[in-house]
Amino acid sequence: MELYTVIKKEELNSITKKLVIYAPDIAAKAQAGQFLIIKVHEKSERIPLTFSDWDKKNGTITIIFQEVGFSSIELGKLKTGEKIRNLAGPLGNPSEIHNYGTAVIACGGLGTAVAYPVAKALKEAGNKVITLIGARNKDLFILEKEIEAVSTQVIYSTDDGSKGQKGFVSDLLKDLIINKKEQINITFVIGPPIMMMVTSEVTRPFNIKTIASLNPIMVDGMGMCGACRVTIDGQIKFACVDGPEFDAHKVDFKELIQRLKCYVKEEKQATHKGGHCQCHSHQ
Amino acid sequence: MSQSSISKEKQVQNRFKAVDIPKQEPKDRIKNFKEVVLGYTEEQAIAEASRCLNCSNAQCVKGCPVEVDIPEFIKCITQKNYEAAIAKIKEKNSLPAICGRVCPQEEQCQKLCILGKKGEPVSIGRLERYAADVEQEKGLKIPKTAASNGKKVAVIGAGPAGLTVAADLAKLGYCVEIFEALHTEGGVLVYGIPEFRLPKSIVKAEVDYIGKLGVKLTPDALIGRLFTIDELFQNGFKAVFIGTGAGLPKFMNIPGENLNGVYSANEFLIRVNLMKAYLFPEYKTPLGIGKKVAVIGGGNVALDAARSAIRLNADKVYLVYRRGKDEMPAREEEILNAEEEGIEFKLLTAPTKIIGDEQGNVKAMGYVTMELSEPDPSGRRKPIPIKGSETTMDIDTVIIAIGRTPNPIIQSATKGLETVAGGIIVIDKKTGKTSLDAVYAGGDIATGEATVISAMESGKIAAKSIHEYLNQK
């Protein structure tokens, strides 16, 4: 089979798609927390996406994404049997996986897809893994069965109360620490930057080591362009080679949020003006 | 008087004056990304070639890092034997169409040309380019390579150093595979140097030529992550060459560098060149560029960024450099081109802070005016801020082009690979060998930031050593 062929495509919900891609060398090396750079067609952007899973035996990798911008929409249009033009990885440092004791993973939205391999690796390392997942409503959860299989316990929250506790994932974490008196050794926060900012503030007063998986804009993803620079403890770091995981209590999240807005205007222009790919037969 | 003696007389009269090379007019070229220098016509090339004195003890050759037999190829041009001219160049240089365009000849071969003592040196670079372009137009001829010896060599990085190593070893019969981290080959030639100075079709033709020599090109392969150097050896490679180039961009460590609208030159040029953001939205990579752009730095990269910015419809582009024009490391020819294109040089100027608006976008830059000290023992004049000169200028885009530090990925993934000064790989300069057996390195990753031709020179040295090493085995 040709490299980077889409083997399987699934719609996980109205806004989230899953692709299983043939890439044996990458699958052989993938570790939790690492990412890929994907360039769908010749004229596409290079976009970073974190692994959701891999299968070393069958030589495949899995990515899960929301169709929110031009490039992810383009990616979502690929059909089974079609090829991704360029795929580079694994990139970035893997998550530091040890037997910490009790590990909490707080994730929201699409973050669940990134959290899954981290939970799996932590469980395999012998941790008690408590996974907290938040979403706007019950229809937007993904990978529930998979993540339950690699967690000791999973607790859900929704903004509207349609599943689990009504509220945010940060509320679940607060409840876990204060009311349930869970002795937590490490927390991973994975999700939109605003969620990671709020959630890491919950652990700060308790001095619980907290790791955030950052998702800045990238171009090469290999330590060349500096687009992904983030401020960690007052120092400039490159998420692609120094990260993507950092001590959440040292991350300047406000700056990260501001830098993610850099191309809002151009994004709209690409989506509306050049929004239809003309280099392939698909619509 | 016969016609030939008239033309000979004419040549003698003009011996000290180089034939001008046609260029796009500044007012036209700032509206496009097409090549600025159009190249000699055949007539012009022959006239220029005829100025060469064909010195028996040619000084120019001594100035060429890869020792091209310059008088000989120039003589072939005067005889209209372009095939012989390019064959002569390619004995030593596998990338002539590129070197003819971007080598700093004025610092190398042309600097030593005898004609330069009384007048203008022979335009060796322009003639090299002419010979290479004639060949590219006809389709590149693939030279005979030695029979395959079955020995596998891995080259990491498809920039000028790696391409040179690969070409030299392929010609000697080695099975060479180049692992390139990006999606396309060429390294700095495709991500860094803009289209208007080095068309990407030229680079592609040279890369294709190397492919036709039998070299296997593997893109999207970041060594250190996808495979380690140890794994390359396990997979049957007998020697490895590391040519991964200059890496992480440097920043100034002043307030405001992470505001939106501040780019490293690497990011700006990667978006423009590699991702073709100048053709957005046909190409999907965006580039937010404002109306008033400040490019910080005085090297070729700074000029490439400034000249790209003016072509992207900026109203005003400033080149901000903390020393004077004489101290700028950029090529004189490119400084002149930039001036013609309306780039305003703000010399003896050092940024102190970048100021943003409420949305986090750049709106101004603070700076101080500098003066140069008396020369220190090494002859270098240091810039010193003038007290009380702090002021601001309205700016909406800042591009920082003050250099790069080595990419750390391979070094951190390879045990025993010795490095210095923030990650530069230590090599024996005579052989290119690193601290590890059968592992060689060259180009910017081993020398610090330098030129395309010096990367090629280190590639040639490494190729020779690898050949000697594997021959003994």
Tab-separated table of N, CA, C and O in Angstrom, chain B residues 15 24 81 91 93 170 185 238 253 341 356 359 392 428:
chain	number	residue	atom	x	y	z
B	15	ARG	N	38.376	45.946	-21.950
B	15	ARG	CA	38.867	44.888	-21.073
B	15	ARG	C	38.617	45.157	-19.577
B	15	ARG	O	38.363	44.246	-18.812
B	24	GLN	N	15.454	43.246	-14.203
B	24	GLN	CA	14.129	43.882	-14.201
B	24	GLN	C	14.253	45.274	-13.583
B	24	GLN	O	14.974	45.453	-12.601
B	81	ASN	N	31.394	26.605	-26.775
B	81	ASN	CA	31.295	25.182	-26.438
B	81	ASN	C	30.733	25.077	-25.016
B	81	ASN	O	31.450	24.842	-24.053
B	91	GLU	N	32.858	19.224	-12.859
B	91	GLU	CA	33.901	18.379	-12.272
B	91	GLU	C	34.047	18.688	-10.785
B	91	GLU	O	34.401	17.836	-9.990
B	93	ASN	N	31.749	21.256	-9.085
B	93	ASN	CA	30.582	21.903	-8.483
B	93	ASN	C	29.308	21.314	-9.076
B	93	ASN	O	29.030	21.485	-10.264
B	170	ALA	N	27.488	9.532	-5.140
B	170	ALA	CA	26.736	8.776	-6.149
B	170	ALA	C	27.600	8.571	-7.389
B	170	ALA	O	27.615	7.487	-7.979
B	185	GLU	N	12.955	19.072	-1.183
B	185	GLU	CA	14.407	19.152	-1.055
B	185	GLU	C	14.921	20.542	-1.412
B	185	GLU	O	14.299	21.270	-2.167
B	238	LYS	N	26.477	2.485	5.900
B	238	LYS	CA	27.867	2.306	6.350
B	238	LYS	C	28.481	3.625	6.816
B	238	LYS	O	29.514	3.628	7.492
B	253	ASN	N	15.424	39.354	22.755
B	253	ASN	CA	15.173	39.454	24.193
B	253	ASN	C	14.821	40.865	24.623
B	253	ASN	O	15.360	41.405	25.586
B	341	GLU	N	15.059	49.281	-4.766
B	341	GLU	CA	13.658	48.890	-4.586
B	341	GLU	C	12.947	49.731	-3.531
B	341	GLU	O	11.772	49.509	-3.230
B	356	GLY	N	2.606	47.028	21.587
B	356	GLY	CA	1.394	46.474	20.995
B	356	GLY	C	0.150	47.274	21.330
B	356	GLY	O	0.167	48.107	22.236
B	359	GLN	N	-5.253	44.555	21.263
B	359	GLN	CA	-5.471	43.199	20.732
B	359	GLN	C	-4.183	42.382	20.645
B	359	GLN	O	-4.188	41.251	20.176
B	392	THR	N	10.529	56.390	19.306
B	392	THR	CA	9.731	55.297	18.733
B	392	THR	C	9.380	55.592	17.278
B	392	THR	O	9.420	56.749	16.844
B	428	ASP	N	36.415	17.445	12.500
B	428	ASP	CA	37.792	17.672	12.082
B	428	ASP	C	37.683	18.411	10.749
B	428	ASP	O	37.129	17.881	9.779
